[in-house]
Amino acid sequence: MKLARIGKEGAEKPCIYQDGVYYDVSSRFTDFNESFFQQNGLAELAKLNPADFPVISGRLGSCVARPSKIVCVGLNYADHAKETGAEIPKEPILFFKSTTALSGPNDDIIIPKNSTKTDWEVELAIVIGKKASYVSEAEAYDYVAGYCLHNDLSEREFQLERGGNWSKGKGCDSFAPLGPYLATKEEIADVHQLGMWLDVNGKRFQTSSTNQLIFNVPQVVSYISQFMTLLPGDVISTGTPHGVGLGFNPPIYLKPGDVVTLGMDGLGEQQQTAIAYQG
């Protein structure tokens, strides 16, 4: 199944996406949130015939409702670590994005106030399906609901030059567009063989595959669960390959009017326009 959410920000309706059509299932489910996943919502959703529900169109919201947390893995592709001048990590590097960064896959990127170094990062995101604590790698897939596309937007000055941890440059409003849909596990034959790409203004900057992950899906799910309980609906973003703006000499950063387009095999595409912050 493919799960999506359509509607104005804060009033999205849960939908099933099938063969290019969105079906509104809000008469049966409140939202694709923690309660939905916790109460075996995926199994209930699978019993439905999408054609029995009304077709809906409109703005795509994040494919999941605001989760309890968005956990990210940094420097999880060797070529990206190299382009940033960092060592290849011996263990996953973890940081958080604020849940207020969550946005729709085609919503505008808001360049933060006083930002000059807003950057892009195409990533595979994992959505957790049930409560996970001290999970082994062997059982990690049992805790995965599915996968979605994520642009892990980053403000590099805030992240790297302002002291403290990376979260300053990661949690700005609009910096976590998810979707267009959540593909459940059975939709993806091999999550470690997904091609990915990202363009800015029609120029290709990132091209890679999830087969280049340093720490793969079961490894990161298991690892994170050793340090915190993952709740149903939580999002894990698994890292980006080379080709981010920071990696160029001189660096290239987003400016108002730039259009970012990205995609991943089996997980659809996103398109965002960068706009200046307006207070």
Backbone as a ProteinNet text record, in pm:
[ID]
protein_1_A
[PRIMARY]
MKLARIGKEGAEKPCIYQDGVYYDVSSRFTDFNESFFQQNGLAELAKLNPADFPVISGRLGSCVARPSKIVCVGLNYADHAKETGAEIPKEPILFFKSTTALSGPNDDIIIPKNSTKTDWEVELAIVIGKKASYVSEAEAYDYVAGYCLHNDLSEREFQLERGGNWSKGKGCDSFAPLGPYLATKEEIADVHQLGMWLDVNGKRFQTSSTNQLIFNVPQVVSYISQFMTLLPGDVISTGTPHGVGLGFNPPIYLKPGDVVTLGMDGLGEQQQTAIAYQG
[TERTIARY]
83.3	0	86.7	27.2	90.6	-3.6	47.8	-31.6	9.3	-89.6	-63.6	-161.9	-136.8	-225.4	-246.4	-371.5	-405.2	-491.5	-459.3	-539.2	-452.9	-517.6	-445.7	-361.6	-255.8	-166.5	-243.3	-230.4	-299.9	-437.4	-484.3	-617.3	-610.6	-499.3	-481.9	-570.5	-614.8	-694.7	-611.4	-623.1	-548.8	-605.4	-515.9	-555.9	-478	-536.3	-464.3	-431.6	-306.7	-264.7	-250.8	-323.8	-319.6	-339	-244.1	-253.4	-280.1	-209.5	-219.1	-337.9	-417.3	-538.4	-527.9	-575	-579	-722.2	-740	-871.6	-876.8	-977.3	-994	-1052.3	-972.5	-1019.9	-1042	-1064.2	-1082.4	-1211.6	-1303.3	-1425.1	-1395.6	-1280.4	-1243.5	-1126	-1039.6	-920.3	-904	-867.3	-849.1	-727.8	-616.7	-492.8	-391.6	-283.8	-173.7	-75.6	-113.2	-39	2.3	54.9	100.7	-9.6	-129.4	-241.9	-275.9	-273.9	-303.2	-209.5	-79.4	16.6	8.9	-8.9	-11.6	-131.3	-241.9	-365	-383.6	-272.5	-274.1	-349.1	-334.2	-405.7	-367.3	-241.6	-199.8	-275.5	-293.6	-368.1	-513.9	-572.9	-711.8	-723.7	-626	-626.5	-616.5	-538.4	-517.5	-644.4	-740.7	-866.1	-961.2	-932.5	-1025.6	-1005	-1111.8	-1105.9	-1104	-993.2	-984.9	-1099.3	-1147.8	-1254.3	-1385.1	-1396.4	-1516.1	-1514.7	-1405.6	-1389.6	-1378.8	-1415.4	-1414.1	-1272.8	-1263.4	-1135.9	-1115	-989.7	-957.2	-834.9	-826.6	-710.1	-678.8	-562.1	-523	-378.7	-345.4	-208.7	-171.9	-53.8	-1.3	68.8	25.4	96.7	204	275.6	366	288.2	352.7	279.3	245.6	303.8	264.5	237.2	151.6	124.5	247.4	248.2	364.7	398.8	520.1	558.9	611.4	639.2	699	841.5	910.6	1047.8	1089.7	1184.2	1250.1	1398	1446.6	1586	1661.8	1777.8	1854.3	1992.1	2042.8	2176.3	2266.4	2373.5	2463.7	2580.8	2630.4	2751.6	2741.7	2628	2603.2	2633.7	2694.7	2748.9	2895.1	2985.4	3128.5	3166.2	3104.1	3140.7	3094.9	2985.4	2940.7	3032.7	3074.2	3169.3	3296.5	3342.8	3466.6	3451.4	3336.9	3320.5	3309.5	3269.9	3260.7	3387.4	3484.8	3610.5	3602.7	3499.7	3481.5	3531.1	3564.1	3602.7	3478.7	3496.8	3386.4	3355.1	3230.6	3198	3208.9	3253.4	3261.3	3127.9	3045.6	2909.1	2819.9	2690.4	2600.3	2603.6	2611.8	2603.3	2456.1	2403.6	2261.9	2238.7	2133.3	2086.1	1935.9	1870.7	1726	1690.9	1581.2	1514.7	1391.1	1357.4	1235.8	1114.5	1010.6	890.4	817.4	846	786.3	851.4	959.5	1020.8	941.5	851.5	775.9	696	698.9	622	584.2	502.6	461	571.4	564	671.1	689.9	586.2	594.6	576.1	579.2	569.8	697.4	686.7	803.9	908.4	1034.3	1144.5	1157.4	1143.4	1158.4	1303.7	1376.8	1514.3	1508.5	1568.9	1550.8	1600.4	1547.9	1592.9	1743.8	1814.4	1959.7	2039.5	1977.1	2047.8	2115.3	2237.4	2307.9	2358.1	2330.4	2389	2287.5	2170.7	2069.1	2100.9	2103.1	2154.6	2049.8	2071.4	1980	2042.6	1958.4	2006.8	1893.8	1906.1	1807.7	1835	1728.8	1748.1	1629.9	1660.7	1560.1	1518.7	1387.9	1337.3	1260.4	1274.4	1205.5	1094.6	977.4	869.2	849.5	852.4	840.2	692.9	669.5	532.6	483.4	578.6	537.1	649.8	614.1	707	831.8	948.8	1075.5	1174.6	1218.3	1318.8	1413.3	1542.2	1644	1615.1	1594.2	1562.4	1692.7	1694.7	1810.7	1804	1918	1918.3	1833.1	1832.7	1758.2	1607.3	1559.1	1414.9	1375.5	1470.5	1444.6	1334.1	1329.7	1227.7	1086.5	1071.2	938.4	882.1	969.4	928.5	914.8	936.1	929.4	792.6	725.5	597.9	621.3	720.6	746.7	851	854.4	961.2	904.4	976.9	936.8	1058.9	1038.6	1142.5	1150.4	1273.3	1294.8	1403.6	1379.9	1483.7	1528.6	1644	1695.3	1764.8	1684.6	1738.3	1820	1924.4	2022.1	2071.9	2081.8	2146.8	2288	2388.1	2523.4	2591.2	2564.9	2623.6	2566.8	2435.5	2373	2422.5	2438.1	2475.9	2620.9	2710.9	2854.3	2935.6	2880.5	2961	2909.3	2797.6	2735.1	2749.2	2831.9	2851.7	2737.7	2760.6	2656.6	2643.3	2523.7	2505.1	2439.5	2427.1	2378.7	2233.4	2157.2	2012.6	1974.7	2061.2	2033	2010.1	2088.7	2078.5	1986.9	1921.3	1839.9	1690.5	1655.3	1516.5	1434.9	1484.4	1411.9	1279.3	1185.4	1054.9	1073.3	999.4	996.3	1114.3	1201.9	1325.9	1311.2	1186.7	1167.1	1047	1051.9	943.4	947.3	834.6	822.8	715.4	743.1	643.5	696.7	610.6	466	381.8	438.4	361.3	454.6	395.1	464.1	436.2	541.2	527	550.1	453.3	470.1	575.5	623.1	737.9	721.7	602	584	590.3	581.9	591.5	735.2	832.3	973.6	1044.1	1084.5	1144.8	1277.5	1360.8	1490.8	1522.6	1507.3	1527.1	1672.2	1762.5	1904	1949.1	1852.5	1884	1795.8	1779.9	1695.2	1781.3	1766.9	1835.2	1774.2	1858.2	1810.8	1880.4	1815.7	1872.7	1814.9	1885.8	1837.2	1891.4	1802	1836.3	1806.8	1884.6	1853.9	1848	1733.8	1712.4	1743.8	1708.5	1726.3	1864.8	1957.9	2093.7	2108.9	2159.2	2174.6	2293.3	2266.5	2370.7	2397.2	2292.2	2309.1	2256.3	2334.8	2295	2361.4	2283	2342.1	2239.1	2265.4	2176	2188	2081.2	2086.1	2180.9	2234.2	2334.5	2467.9	2476.6	2598.1	2590.1	2481	2469.2	2581.8	2642	2741.2	2670.3	2568.2	2485.5	2347.7	2305.2	2182.8	2059.2	1943.9	1817	1808.7	1828.9	1820	1925.9	2041.7	2145.6	2105.5	2049.7	2016.7	1895.1	1795.6	1679.1	1723	1801.4	1849.9	1934.7	2026.5	2119.2	2044.7	1955.5	1883.5	1800.4	1743.5	1657.9	1734.5	1866.8	1946.7	1954.5	1925.5	1941.4	1809.4	1704.2	1574	1465.3	1347.1	1232.5	1176.7	1164.7	1101.3	952.4	870.9	725.8	666.2	547.8	482.8	467	503.8	496.8	623.4	719.3	846.6	918.6	999.6	1070.4	1220.4	1288.2	1434.2	1481.5	1564	1621.5	1764.2	1799.4	1916.3	2044	2042.5	2164.3	2160.6	2253.5	2256.1	2387.6	2387.2	2512.1	2580.4	2690.3	2766.1	2682.3	2725.7	2660.7	2583.8	2600.9	2535.2	2610	2543.9	2604.2	2732.1	2736.9	2854.9	2979.3	2963.6	3077.2	3147.5	3092.8	3153.7	3252.9	3342	3441.8	3432.3	3371.2	3311.2	3176.2	3128.7	2998.2	2886	2779.4	2660.7	2542.7	2473.2	2359.8	2233.3	2119.2	1992	1964.7	1903.9	1861.7	1714.9	1645.3	1503.9	1482	1381.8	1350	1406.8	1504.5	1560.6	1455.9	1459.3	1365.9	1444.8	1407.4	1471.8	1376.5	1425.4	1347.6	1427.5	1362.8	1432.1	1340.8	1402.1	1322.5	1400.7	1326.7	1387.1	1301.8	1367.3	1294.2	1187.5	1065.3	956.4	895.1	955.1	907.9	865.1	859.6	806.7	903.6	848.5	928.2	873.7	960.9	924.4	971.8	906.1	955.5	924.4	1026.4	1010.6	1073.3	1014	1070.5	1119.7	1241.6	1297.9	1244.5	1201.1	1154.1	1222	1232	1292.3	1194.7	1250.7	1168.8	1097.8	970.8	893.8	833.1	887	842.3	710.9
-119.7	0	124.5	232.1	362.9	456.8	521.1	608.4	753.3	840.6	982.8	1064.1	1193.7	1284.4	1408.4	1448.9	1560.7	1661.4	1789.5	1896.3	2012.7	2117	2233.4	2195.5	2270.7	2240.8	2238.6	2128.8	2112.4	2050.5	2030.2	1971.4	1863.2	1793	1689.5	1568.2	1503.5	1381.5	1261.2	1148.9	1028.8	967.9	921.5	869.3	742.9	662.6	555.7	605.2	586.1	623.4	496.8	491.8	371.9	411.6	369	390.7	536.8	625.5	767.6	839.9	771.1	829.9	825.1	931.9	938.1	915.6	821.1	788.9	830.8	908.5	965.8	861.3	817.7	718.6	781.8	912.5	981.4	940.2	876.8	827.2	706.3	643.3	524.6	549.4	642.7	668.9	818.8	855.3	997	1054.2	980.6	1027.8	914.2	929.6	835	883.4	856.6	907.2	791.5	823.4	720.7	621.9	672.4	585.3	490.7	540.5	457.3	337.3	361.6	252.6	160.8	220.3	142.7	48.1	90.6	10.5	-75.5	-113.2	-206.1	-149.6	-19.5	47.3	-1.3	-39.1	-86.1	-211.5	-303.1	-425.8	-395.2	-301	-262.8	-193.7	-108.7	-37.4	-134.6	-240	-337.1	-413.2	-416.8	-487.8	-408.1	-279.2	-191.8	-197.8	-172.8	-152.9	-2.7	51	196.6	253.2	176.7	225.7	251	201.6	226.1	364.4	438.8	568	679.5	802	913	951.3	991.6	1043	1183.7	1215.2	1345.1	1400.9	1532.9	1598.8	1722.3	1778.5	1898.1	1891.8	1978.6	1984.9	1854.5	1802.9	1687.4	1735.1	1680.5	1705.6	1600.1	1610.6	1502.9	1372.4	1263.9	1137	1074.7	1123.1	1083.8	1208.9	1196.7	1308.5	1335.9	1449.4	1487	1376.6	1321	1208.9	1258.9	1166.4	1206.6	1256	1203.8	1248.3	1211.4	1289.6	1263	1245.3	1122.7	1091.2	1076.6	1138.3	1135.3	1074.5	1010.6	951.3	1036.1	1088.7	1175.3	1099.4	1150	1096.1	945.2	901.2	757.7	707.7	791.7	752.9	796.7	704.6	734.7	852.4	861.7	970.9	1106.4	1108	1233.6	1273.7	1176.2	1207.1	1266.8	1209.1	1257	1399	1432.2	1565.4	1673.7	1635	1732.6	1738	1652.4	1651.5	1576.3	1495.1	1421.9	1278.2	1217.8	1077.6	989.5	872.6	777.1	728.7	744	710.5	561.8	532.5	393	344.4	438.1	410.8	517.4	489.2	590.5	721	832.2	964.9	1004.5	1037.5	1067.1	1214	1267.6	1401.5	1404.6	1509.8	1523.6	1640.5	1624.9	1738.4	1769.8	1895.4	1929.9	1879.9	1841.5	1795.9	1910.9	2034.9	2150.3	2175.6	2103	2112.4	2034.6	1947.8	1861.7	1944.7	1904.1	1974.8	1879.1	1927.1	1846.5	1836.9	1736.5	1711.8	1820.7	1900.7	2006.3	2145.6	2154.4	2284.7	2365.4	2495.3	2581	2551.6	2564.9	2566.9	2710.3	2728.8	2862.8	2880.9	2965.3	2995.2	3074.3	3025	3089.8	3233.4	3306	3443.2	3443.5	3530.3	3546.8	3428.3	3343.1	3228.6	3266.7	3218.3	3230.2	3095	2986.6	2857.3	2742.9	2762	2657.3	2555.4	2427.9	2320.3	2209	2119.7	2009.4	1875	1771.7	1635.9	1537.2	1459.7	1355.5	1235.1	1180.5	1070.9	973.3	849.8	748.4	765	771.6	776.5	648.6	603.7	486	533.9	474	503.2	380	401.8	293.4	253	121	70.1	30.1	-1	-35.9	-2	6.9	48.6	-39.2	24.8	-47.7	-2.7	-96.9	-69.5	-188.8	-164.1	-270	-380	-337.6	-429.4	-484.2	-611.8	-669.2	-640.3	-649.2	-630.5	-736	-857.2	-966.9	-941.7	-868.9	-845.8	-704.4	-624.1	-482.2	-458.6	-537.9	-516	-533.7	-611	-630	-499.3	-402.9	-276.1	-164.4	-196.5	-97.4	-102.4	14.9	22.8	39.8	120.1	146.6	254	309.9	402.1	519.9	631.5	747.7	830.4	923.9	1015.1	1135.8	1181.6	1295.1	1384.7	1514.4	1612.9	1670.2	1624	1666.4	1800.9	1904.9	2040.1	2082.6	2159.8	2193.7	2336.6	2410.9	2541.5	2522.2	2528.4	2486.1	2579.3	2708.6	2797.3	2765.3	2752.6	2719.6	2584.6	2489.2	2353.2	2341.9	2407.8	2380.3	2494.9	2616.4	2731.9	2804.9	2760.3	2833.6	2762	2656.8	2585.4	2490.5	2404.2	2309.3	2196.5	2139.9	2023.7	2062.5	1962.6	1987.7	2031	2006.4	2027.1	2171.7	2266.9	2407.6	2429.5	2360.8	2380.3	2282.6	2197.4	2091.5	2106.3	2181.3	2181.6	2302.2	2381.9	2502.4	2466.4	2557.2	2535.3	2497.5	2397.4	2346.4	2257.3	2224.1	2151.8	2000	1948.7	1803.2	1765.1	1792.3	1746.8	1595.3	1530.8	1385	1348.4	1249.7	1202	1205.8	1188.2	1212.5	1108.1	989	885.3	797.9	724.9	620.5	488.5	421.3	288.8	185.2	98.2	-4.2	-105	-184.6	-272.8	-360.2	-416	-509.9	-442.1	-308.5	-234.5	-226.6	-244.5	-226	-361.2	-410.8	-543.6	-550.3	-448	-443.6	-299.8	-263.8	-125.3	-80.6	-175.1	-141.7	-140.6	-127.7	-115.7	-8	104	211.9	325.8	354.2	469.3	598.2	702.2	831.7	942.6	1057.9	1170.3	1301.6	1410.8	1544.5	1645.5	1732.1	1840.7	1974.9	2074.9	2213.8	2292.4	2354	2429.4	2345.3	2216.6	2128.3	2069.7	2104.2	2050.1	1939.2	1824.6	1709.9	1731.1	1722.2	1736.6	1606.3	1529.1	1405	1286.9	1181.8	1055.3	943.7	852.3	743.7	633.4	544.2	432.9	399.9	344.8	303.2	185.6	127.7	22.5	79.4	210.1	276.8	314.8	282.1	311.7	244.5	317.8	257.1	168	224.4	150.2	133	8.6	-16.9	-5	-35.7	-14.9	-93.5	-224.8	-294.7	-248.3	-210.5	-162.6	-31.2	62.6	191.4	179.6	97.6	79.3	16.8	-88.2	-154.1	-59.5	9.2	96.8	206.7	274.6	384.7	333.4	214.4	159.7	121.7	119.7	93.9	217.8	334.2	459.9	529.5	493.3	556.6	464.4	476.3	401.5	470.9	395.6	446	414.8	515.9	499.5	483.7	422.5	408.5	544.3	549.6	674.2	756.6	720.8	792.9	777.1	875.9	879.3	872.9	787.5	782.1	817.1	920	954.2	900.8	833	746.7	806.9	933.9	996.6	1023.1	1108.1	1150.8	1115.1	1091.9	1069.8	1201.2	1191.2	1309.1	1397.7	1521.1	1614	1724.6	1740.4	1851.8	1981.7	2094.2	2222.7	2250.5	2204	2223.5	2162.6	2057.2	1982.6	2044.5	2152.6	2213.7	2323.1	2356.5	2461.1	2565.8	2681.6	2720.8	2651.8	2649.8	2588.4	2655.9	2580.7	2630.2	2616.8	2724.7	2719.5	2773.4	2737	2775.4	2924.2	2982.8	3122.2	3130.3	3237.3	3246.2	3227.5	3147.5	3118.4	2987.9	2931.8	2803.3	2693.3	2598.3	2486.1	2357.2	2284.3	2157.6	2043.8	1948	1830.4	1707.2	1610.2	1490.4	1369.7	1251.4	1131.1	1007.8	898.7	771.4	659	553.6	440.1	390.8	379.7	325.2	420.6	540.2	633.2	768.8	781.1	901.2	1016.9	1135.4	1255.7	1371.7	1465.8	1590.9	1707.4	1822.8	1946.7	2063.5	2139.3	2252.9	2378.2	2491.8	2621.1	2690.7	2740.8	2813	2956.4	2999	3136.8	3198	3328.5	3396.6	3398.5	3393.4	3406.3	3541.2	3538.7	3662.3	3669.6	3754.5	3763.6	3839.9
0	0	0	-49.3	-43.2	31.5	135.2	220.9	196.8	185.8	164.6	248.3	253.4	326.8	241	225.6	137.8	213.3	192.4	251.9	293.4	340.1	388.8	510.6	532.4	644.5	775.8	847.7	974.7	961.6	837.8	816.2	708.4	700.1	599.1	628.9	522.2	534.6	491.7	564	525.4	397.7	311	180.6	147.3	60.7	-7.5	-147.9	-188.4	-323.8	-406.7	-518.5	-602.3	-748.6	-832.7	-977	-1012.1	-943.7	-975.6	-915.7	-832.9	-774.2	-621.8	-556.8	-411.1	-364.1	-270.4	-215.9	-69.5	-35.5	97.8	193.2	291.6	388.5	527.1	528.7	656.6	727.1	655	720.1	808.4	787.7	865.8	960.4	927.1	1008.2	1030	1150.9	1182.9	1111.9	1116.2	1054.9	1058.2	982.4	988.1	1094.5	1219.2	1333.9	1425	1540.8	1634.1	1666.9	1693.2	1728.2	1613.2	1491.1	1374	1366.8	1375.2	1364.5	1486.2	1603.1	1727.1	1731.5	1673.8	1678.3	1553	1492.4	1379.7	1259.6	1241.3	1133	994.8	975.7	843.6	802.4	896.5	866.3	833.8	908.3	881.3	746.3	715	587.7	470.9	488.4	381.3	345.3	434.6	408.8	319.9	302.3	232.1	80.6	8.4	-136.3	-161.3	-209.9	-227.8	-311.1	-408.2	-496.3	-422.2	-298.4	-218.3	-153.3	-173	-106.2	-208.9	-168.1	-264	-307.2	-431.4	-483.4	-427.4	-397.1	-341.1	-412.2	-422.1	-479.7	-397	-419.4	-346.3	-300.2	-208.4	-156.4	-86	-116	-44.6	82.3	195.4	319.6	340.3	451	489.1	490.1	445.5	434	569	676.8	812.1	893.4	992.2	1081.7	1168.3	1233.4	1314.1	1413.8	1403.8	1491.4	1625.6	1715.6	1843.1	1823.7	1719.3	1692.3	1550.3	1500.2	1373	1404.9	1394.2	1426.5	1294.4	1284.6	1160.3	1183.7	1078.6	1081.5	992.5	1048.8	974.2	914.4	801.4	738.4	715.6	662.8	646.4	505.3	424.1	294.4	292.8	257.1	264.2	175.2	55.6	-34.8	18.6	94.5	155.3	270.2	352.6	459.4	400.1	290.2	226.3	175.6	112.3	54.4	161.7	282.5	391	475.9	442.6	517.8	648.6	666.4	791.6	776.7	888.8	889.6	875.5	817	809.2	950.9	994.5	1134.1	1164.4	1285.8	1331.2	1387	1433.3	1476.8	1415.8	1400.8	1346.7	1427	1354.6	1415.3	1416.8	1533.6	1547.1	1579.7	1523.6	1561.4	1537.6	1583.9	1569.5	1478.8	1407.9	1344.5	1427.7	1440.7	1513.9	1436.4	1509.3	1440.6	1371.9	1410.7	1342.9	1207.3	1175.6	1042.4	938.1	984.3	894.5	793.9	667.3	565.1	453.5	361.5	248.2	144	58.1	-37.2	-141.9	-164.3	-264.9	-205	-73.1	-7.2	-30.8	-15.9	-31.5	75.3	37.6	134	184.3	312.7	370.1	412	339.4	378.3	508.6	615.7	746.4	750.9	844.9	869.1	893.5	824.9	837	782.8	704.7	647.1	515.3	498	369.7	320.6	397	363.5	375.7	315.1	316.1	206.9	243.5	159.2	147.7	53.1	22.5	56.9	77.7	102.7	72.7	-34.6	-64.1	25.6	86.4	181.5	180.1	216.4	248.1	393.4	418.3	555.2	587	710.4	763.1	855.3	844.8	938.8	1027.3	1157.8	1255.5	1270.8	1276.8	1282.4	1419.6	1511.2	1646.5	1744	1870.9	1974.6	1972.8	1968.3	1953.7	2059.7	2139.7	2242.1	2251.4	2243.1	2247.5	2145.7	2022.1	1913.6	1853.5	1820.4	1753.4	1603.9	1536.3	1391.6	1323	1375.3	1313.9	1314.7	1414.4	1424.6	1383.9	1338	1313.3	1211.3	1103.5	1000.5	1054.7	1161.3	1220.1	1275	1297.6	1357.5	1254.5	1128.5	1021.3	954.3	946.8	875.1	725.8	690.8	550	533.2	412.5	374.7	297.2	301.1	222.7	186.2	96.6	50.6	144.2	170.2	260.6	204	201.2	171.6	305.6	353.2	484.3	469.4	456.8	438.3	559.4	532	636.2	617.3	726	721.4	776.3	687.9	725	825.4	819.3	920.2	1057.4	1065	1192.9	1243.7	1151.7	1187.2	1233.9	1160.8	1177.2	1237	1235.3	1275.9	1399.3	1452.7	1563	1696	1702.6	1827.9	1859.3	1959.3	1998.2	1898.4	1889.2	1801.3	1669.6	1580.2	1445	1437.6	1542.2	1534	1502.8	1537.8	1506.9	1358	1277	1133.6	1064	1139.8	1080.8	1107.3	1210.1	1253.9	1215	1119.5	1079.7	1012.8	1017.4	954.5	807.8	764.3	626	590.7	687.2	657.7	661.8	668.6	666.9	580.2	449.9	362.5	345.8	371.9	361.5	259.9	177.1	82.6	-59.8	-157.5	-155.7	-83.7	-64.8	2.9	84.5	176.6	251.7	181.4	136.3	77.2	185.5	207.9	309.2	265.3	360	335.4	211.9	193.4	82.9	-53.4	-55.2	-181.1	-232.1	-142.7	-176.2	-171.8	-288.1	-295.1	-220.5	-236.5	-168.9	-135.7	-10.6	31.1	16.2	-1.6	-17.5	-163.2	-254.4	-397.4	-462.1	-392.3	-443.4	-497.4	-625.4	-682.9	-632	-618.3	-570.4	-647.3	-653.5	-727.5	-675.2	-703	-667.4	-767.7	-815.8	-907.6	-842.6	-878.9	-844.1	-973.9	-999.7	-1123.6	-1246.7	-1240.5	-1353.8	-1369.3	-1282.5	-1288.4	-1185.2	-1226.6	-1138	-1043.6	-913	-811.7	-736	-711.9	-637.1	-717.5	-727	-788.5	-709.5	-657.3	-579.2	-562	-468.2	-437.3	-289.1	-235.4	-95	-73.9	-181.4	-162.4	-113.9	-106.3	-58.7	89.5	156.2	299	378.1	470.8	560.6	661.6	725.9	821.2	757.9	736.8	662.9	752.1	694.2	765.3	896.1	898.3	1027.6	1126.9	1078	1169	1236.5	1160.9	1223.2	1314	1274.1	1362	1493.7	1485.9	1607.2	1691	1626.3	1698.2	1774.5	1706.9	1771.3	1888.4	1872.5	1978.4	2104.7	2096.6	2216.8	2306.3	2248.8	2321.3	2354	2282.3	2304.7	2251.9	2306.4	2255.6	2132.9	2026.5	1905.7	1912.6	1887.9	1895.4	1756.4	1745.9	1616	1547.1	1421.4	1345.9	1349.3	1435.5	1437.6	1304.1	1271.1	1143.6	1168.5	1092.8	1093.1	952.7	939.9	810.5	805.8	696.2	696.8	640.8	600.6	551.5	402.3	358.7	218.9	152.2	20.1	-52.3	-89.9	-165.6	-206.5	-299.1	-315.1	-406.2	-337.7	-205.9	-136.1	-167.8	-147.1	-179.6	-103.7	21	105.1	43.1	-35.2	-86.2	-204.8	-261.9	-378.7	-337.9	-429	-404.7	-516	-490.4	-362.1	-340.5	-216.9	-189.3	-266.8	-290.3	-359.1	-263.7	-239	-147.5	-214.1	-156.8	-214.9	-196.5	-297.2	-291.7	-333.2	-297.5	-332.9	-483	-515.8	-654.4	-705.8	-635.4	-677.1	-663.1	-756.3	-755.1	-732.6	-630	-595.2	-630.9	-708	-745.6	-706.3	-644.1	-598.7	-607.3	-611.3	-620.4	-580.2	-563.2	-525.2	-581.6	-627.5	-684	-586.7	-634.7	-554.8	-454.4	-439.8	-336.1	-391.7	-523.8	-584.1	-590	-614.7	-632.7	-550.2	-522.9	-457.4	-543.9	-528.6	-589.9	-498.8	-465.9	-376.1	-437.3	-409.6	-447.8	-322.2	-326.8	-211.4	-210.2	-92.4	-75.5	46.6	49.3	163.7	281.4	401.2	522.7	521.8	559	569.6	709.5	792	929.8	942.4
[MASK]
+++++++++++++++++++++++++++++++++++++++++++++++++++++++++++++++++++++++++++++++++++++++++++++++++++++++++++++++++++++++++++++++++++++++++++++++++++++++++++++++++++++++++++++++++++++++++++++++++++++++++++++++++++++++++++++++++++++++++++++++++++++++++++++++++++++++++++++++++++++++

